[in-house]
Amino acid sequence: MRVLVGPESTDLAELYAVPRTPWLRVNMVSTVDGAATGETGTSGSINNAADKQVFDQLRAMADVIVVGAGTVRAERYGPAGKPLVVVSRRGQVPDSLRDAPRGSVLLATCGTAEGLGAARDLLGAEQVLVLGSHRVDLPLLKQVLADRGWGHVLSEGGPHLLRDLLASGAADELCTTVVPRLVAGEHPRITQGPPVDVPLRLHLLLESEGTLLGRWLTDSPTGQ
Ligand SMILES: NC(=O)c1ccc[n+]([C@@H]2O[C@H](COP(=O)([O-])OP(=O)(O)OC[C@H]3O[C@@H](n4cnc5c(N)ncnc54)[C@H](OP(=O)(O)O)[C@@H]3O)[C@@H](O)[C@H]2O)c1
């Protein structure tokens, strides 16, 4: 991997170090024509070795993983080896995580969620974070995780959650992998939902056999 923009280093831990906590970054992959999924309908059909290397590095560095329930359902997420927070408005724990070891999975949801009682029974009340009445307050989620000692937050998407993290100002950073492929067809982009307009500042750009891996900063208002 070579650095196109950023400090001269080959050490991914150094290149991806976060400047402070709390810090929330989102990591996503897309094709050159903007598809966030490939033929199987998941990101697993477009990612590659360079993306996997950075994906693994970011997971290893984070205190906690935050992911939207739609991504967990589509990609059949299992436990992540560190605390995994599923964001769900409906408050339903996806099937693939129902047998996860107690304490390894948390749910971030809202007070009116239909699945609230069942989620508390399944995960334990401590693991169910009610953050708002009708919607999940994402900046508050970031703060609540920091209060638990998890100041370095990695979100692995998906597109609706990324859009909401950007709109709410909770995201400090977006890491994107652009793989050198075109797929056409009908696929989501890495952001889905109502329009946002979030300027980004390029912090790092790596290249590996045509794959471009960037760190983009949002200068988020919730950053402190
Ligand atoms: N290219 C990539 O890097 C990448 C990364 C991740 C996922 N993906 C792909 O994206 C697709 C899934 O897309 P998606 O947009 O459905 O993913 P998503 O954002 O993970 O899931 C949407 C669901 O997550 C919950 N959610 C998201 N934002 C929320 C918020 N602000 N508050 C409360 N709940 C929230 C809701 O769950 P409830 O319905 O339970 O209320 C919502 O229906 C899959 O094909 C997956 O493979 C691609």
mmCIF file of N, CA and C and ligand atoms in Angstrom, residues 27-30 35-37 41-44 46 67-75 87-92 108 135-136 138 156-162 164 188 190 192, ligand 1:
data_model
loop_
_atom_site.group_PDB
_atom_site.id
_atom_site.type_symbol
_atom_site.label_atom_id
_atom_site.label_comp_id
_atom_site.label_asym_id
_atom_site.label_seq_id
_atom_site.Cartn_x
_atom_site.Cartn_y
_atom_site.Cartn_z
ATOM 1 N N ASN A 27 -16.769 3.236 8.194
ATOM 2 C CA ASN A 27 -15.965 2.615 7.149
ATOM 3 C C ASN A 27 -16.884 1.952 6.127
ATOM 4 N N MET A 28 -16.721 2.348 4.846
ATOM 5 C CA MET A 28 -17.600 1.837 3.787
ATOM 6 C C MET A 28 -16.777 1.547 2.538
ATOM 7 N N VAL A 29 -17.326 0.674 1.674
ATOM 8 C CA VAL A 29 -16.653 0.338 0.417
ATOM 9 C C VAL A 29 -17.636 0.545 -0.727
ATOM 10 N N SER A 30 -17.112 0.998 -1.874
ATOM 11 C CA SER A 30 -17.970 1.094 -3.062
ATOM 12 C C SER A 30 -17.136 0.845 -4.310
ATOM 13 N N ALA A 35 -21.502 1.811 -6.510
ATOM 14 C CA ALA A 35 -22.332 0.761 -5.913
ATOM 15 C C ALA A 35 -21.764 0.361 -4.551
ATOM 16 N N ALA A 36 -22.667 0.255 -3.566
ATOM 17 C CA ALA A 36 -22.248 -0.167 -2.227
ATOM 18 C C ALA A 36 -22.437 -1.662 -2.030
ATOM 19 N N THR A 37 -23.016 -2.319 -3.017
ATOM 20 C CA THR A 37 -23.167 -3.774 -2.967
ATOM 21 C C THR A 37 -22.870 -4.328 -4.355
ATOM 22 N N GLY A 41 -25.804 -8.754 -3.370
ATOM 23 C CA GLY A 41 -26.626 -7.821 -2.586
ATOM 24 C C GLY A 41 -25.975 -7.431 -1.271
ATOM 25 N N THR A 42 -24.709 -7.761 -1.100
ATOM 26 C CA THR A 42 -23.980 -7.316 0.098
ATOM 27 C C THR A 42 -22.641 -6.728 -0.328
ATOM 28 N N SER A 43 -21.975 -6.066 0.631
ATOM 29 C CA SER A 43 -20.665 -5.486 0.315
ATOM 30 C C SER A 43 -19.614 -6.584 0.148
ATOM 31 N N GLY A 44 -19.926 -7.786 0.625
ATOM 32 C CA GLY A 44 -18.981 -8.900 0.501
ATOM 33 C C GLY A 44 -18.647 -9.237 -0.940
ATOM 34 N N ILE A 46 -18.140 -6.967 -3.313
ATOM 35 C CA ILE A 46 -17.312 -5.939 -3.968
ATOM 36 C C ILE A 46 -15.998 -5.665 -3.225
ATOM 37 N N VAL A 67 -23.483 -0.693 14.190
ATOM 38 C CA VAL A 67 -23.942 -1.088 12.849
ATOM 39 C C VAL A 67 -25.471 -1.023 12.795
ATOM 40 N N GLY A 68 -25.989 -0.657 11.643
ATOM 41 C CA GLY A 68 -27.437 -0.588 11.461
ATOM 42 C C GLY A 68 -28.032 -1.985 11.376
ATOM 43 N N ALA A 69 -29.279 -2.101 11.847
ATOM 44 C CA ALA A 69 -29.931 -3.411 11.868
ATOM 45 C C ALA A 69 -30.081 -3.985 10.458
ATOM 46 N N GLY A 70 -30.259 -3.114 9.460
ATOM 47 C CA GLY A 70 -30.418 -3.599 8.085
ATOM 48 C C GLY A 70 -29.160 -4.304 7.596
ATOM 49 N N THR A 71 -28.013 -3.782 7.963
ATOM 50 C CA THR A 71 -26.741 -4.410 7.580
ATOM 51 C C THR A 71 -26.564 -5.740 8.300
ATOM 52 N N VAL A 72 -26.913 -5.773 9.575
ATOM 53 C CA VAL A 72 -26.802 -7.037 10.326
ATOM 54 C C VAL A 72 -27.685 -8.092 9.666
ATOM 55 N N ARG A 73 -28.908 -7.686 9.267
ATOM 56 C CA ARG A 73 -29.822 -8.651 8.661
ATOM 57 C C ARG A 73 -29.282 -9.115 7.305
ATOM 58 N N ALA A 74 -28.803 -8.163 6.479
ATOM 59 C CA ALA A 74 -28.356 -8.510 5.123
ATOM 60 C C ALA A 74 -27.079 -9.341 5.137
ATOM 61 N N GLU A 75 -26.192 -8.992 6.057
ATOM 62 C CA GLU A 75 -24.865 -9.627 6.035
ATOM 63 C C GLU A 75 -24.723 -10.706 7.102
ATOM 64 N N VAL A 87 -28.098 -0.600 15.814
ATOM 65 C CA VAL A 87 -29.030 0.527 15.849
ATOM 66 C C VAL A 87 -30.311 0.095 15.137
ATOM 67 N N SER A 88 -31.426 0.145 15.854
ATOM 68 C CA SER A 88 -32.700 -0.292 15.270
ATOM 69 C C SER A 88 -33.833 0.556 15.813
ATOM 70 N N ARG A 89 -34.578 1.179 14.917
ATOM 71 C CA ARG A 89 -35.726 1.975 15.347
ATOM 72 C C ARG A 89 -36.800 1.051 15.918
ATOM 73 N N ARG A 90 -37.000 -0.106 15.267
ATOM 74 C CA ARG A 90 -38.028 -1.053 15.717
ATOM 75 C C ARG A 90 -37.633 -1.790 16.990
ATOM 76 N N GLY A 91 -36.342 -1.783 17.269
ATOM 77 C CA GLY A 91 -35.878 -2.417 18.502
ATOM 78 C C GLY A 91 -35.839 -3.927 18.437
ATOM 79 N N GLN A 92 -35.621 -4.468 17.245
ATOM 80 C CA GLN A 92 -35.583 -5.924 17.133
ATOM 81 C C GLN A 92 -34.153 -6.414 16.984
ATOM 82 N N ALA A 108 -29.229 -0.142 20.343
ATOM 83 C CA ALA A 108 -29.556 1.278 20.518
ATOM 84 C C ALA A 108 -30.891 1.516 19.833
ATOM 85 N N ARG A 135 -36.987 8.543 17.860
ATOM 86 C CA ARG A 135 -35.839 8.287 16.991
ATOM 87 C C ARG A 135 -34.601 8.103 17.859
ATOM 88 N N VAL A 136 -33.591 7.442 17.299
ATOM 89 C CA VAL A 136 -32.366 7.229 18.068
ATOM 90 C C VAL A 136 -31.493 8.478 17.932
ATOM 91 N N LEU A 138 -28.297 9.962 17.752
ATOM 92 C CA LEU A 138 -26.981 9.382 17.444
ATOM 93 C C LEU A 138 -25.824 10.128 18.129
ATOM 94 N N GLU A 156 -19.750 0.415 10.922
ATOM 95 C CA GLU A 156 -19.575 -0.298 9.646
ATOM 96 C C GLU A 156 -20.816 -0.139 8.752
ATOM 97 N N GLY A 157 -21.534 0.953 8.945
ATOM 98 C CA GLY A 157 -22.685 1.258 8.102
ATOM 99 C C GLY A 157 -23.966 0.773 8.731
ATOM 100 N N GLY A 158 -24.984 0.556 7.856
ATOM 101 C CA GLY A 158 -24.958 0.688 6.411
ATOM 102 C C GLY A 158 -25.359 2.065 5.913
ATOM 103 N N PRO A 159 -25.851 2.125 4.682
ATOM 104 C CA PRO A 159 -26.102 3.396 4.008
ATOM 105 C C PRO A 159 -27.110 4.313 4.708
ATOM 106 N N HIS A 160 -28.168 3.755 5.294
ATOM 107 C CA HIS A 160 -29.128 4.622 5.997
ATOM 108 C C HIS A 160 -28.518 5.140 7.298
ATOM 109 N N LEU A 161 -27.813 4.288 8.007
ATOM 110 C CA LEU A 161 -27.192 4.745 9.253
ATOM 111 C C LEU A 161 -26.114 5.779 8.956
ATOM 112 N N LEU A 162 -25.315 5.567 7.905
ATOM 113 C CA LEU A 162 -24.289 6.561 7.571
ATOM 114 C C LEU A 162 -24.934 7.914 7.288
ATOM 115 N N ASP A 164 -27.670 9.103 8.431
ATOM 116 C CA ASP A 164 -28.171 9.706 9.672
ATOM 117 C C ASP A 164 -27.025 10.167 10.579
ATOM 118 N N PRO A 188 -27.523 0.195 -3.896
ATOM 119 C CA PRO A 188 -27.485 1.429 -3.102
ATOM 120 C C PRO A 188 -26.120 2.089 -3.202
ATOM 121 N N ILE A 190 -23.318 4.489 -0.841
ATOM 122 C CA ILE A 190 -22.940 4.320 0.565
ATOM 123 C C ILE A 190 -23.782 5.197 1.483
ATOM 124 N N GLN A 192 -27.845 6.537 1.868
ATOM 125 C CA GLN A 192 -29.228 6.396 1.405
ATOM 126 C C GLN A 192 -30.111 7.203 2.330
HETATM 127 N N1 LIG B 1 -20.636 -0.924 0.989
HETATM 128 C C1 LIG B 1 -20.554 -0.928 2.296
HETATM 129 O O1 LIG B 1 -19.520 -0.573 2.874
HETATM 130 C C2 LIG B 1 -21.718 -1.413 3.104
HETATM 131 C C3 LIG B 1 -21.666 -1.326 4.506
HETATM 132 C C4 LIG B 1 -22.769 -1.775 5.229
HETATM 133 C C5 LIG B 1 -23.862 -2.291 4.566
HETATM 134 N N2 LIG B 1 -23.852 -2.376 3.217
HETATM 135 C C6 LIG B 1 -25.010 -2.934 2.502
HETATM 136 O O2 LIG B 1 -26.110 -2.074 2.694
HETATM 137 C C7 LIG B 1 -27.318 -2.841 2.643
HETATM 138 C C8 LIG B 1 -28.174 -2.499 3.846
HETATM 139 O O3 LIG B 1 -28.558 -1.141 3.701
HETATM 140 P P1 LIG B 1 -29.395 -0.373 4.800
HETATM 141 O O4 LIG B 1 -29.415 1.043 4.422
HETATM 142 O O5 LIG B 1 -30.668 -1.108 5.039
HETATM 143 O O6 LIG B 1 -28.439 -0.555 6.078
HETATM 144 P P2 LIG B 1 -28.545 0.034 7.536
HETATM 145 O O7 LIG B 1 -28.433 1.504 7.546
HETATM 146 O O8 LIG B 1 -27.539 -0.763 8.297
HETATM 147 O O9 LIG B 1 -29.956 -0.460 8.036
HETATM 148 C C9 LIG B 1 -31.134 0.291 8.017
HETATM 149 C C10 LIG B 1 -31.887 -0.151 9.249
HETATM 150 O O10 LIG B 1 -31.046 0.089 10.387
HETATM 151 C C11 LIG B 1 -31.761 0.755 11.382
HETATM 152 N N3 LIG B 1 -31.352 2.156 11.381
HETATM 153 C C12 LIG B 1 -30.513 2.772 10.505
HETATM 154 N N4 LIG B 1 -30.353 4.051 10.846
HETATM 155 C C13 LIG B 1 -31.084 4.236 11.960
HETATM 156 C C14 LIG B 1 -31.319 5.347 12.819
HETATM 157 N N5 LIG B 1 -30.774 6.540 12.581
HETATM 158 N N6 LIG B 1 -32.115 5.177 13.873
HETATM 159 C C15 LIG B 1 -32.681 3.980 14.138
HETATM 160 N N7 LIG B 1 -32.508 2.882 13.364
HETATM 161 C C16 LIG B 1 -31.709 3.019 12.303
HETATM 162 C C17 LIG B 1 -33.218 0.572 11.014
HETATM 163 O O11 LIG B 1 -33.521 -0.716 11.525
HETATM 164 P P3 LIG B 1 -34.964 -1.270 11.936
HETATM 165 O O12 LIG B 1 -35.610 -1.572 10.630
HETATM 166 O O13 LIG B 1 -34.642 -2.514 12.722
HETATM 167 O O14 LIG B 1 -35.662 -0.206 12.719
HETATM 168 C C18 LIG B 1 -33.170 0.611 9.505
HETATM 169 O O15 LIG B 1 -34.279 -0.028 8.913
HETATM 170 C C19 LIG B 1 -26.908 -4.295 2.602
HETATM 171 O O16 LIG B 1 -26.985 -4.719 1.280
HETATM 172 C C20 LIG B 1 -25.465 -4.264 3.056
HETATM 173 O O17 LIG B 1 -24.726 -5.333 2.516
HETATM 174 C C21 LIG B 1 -22.808 -1.936 2.469
#
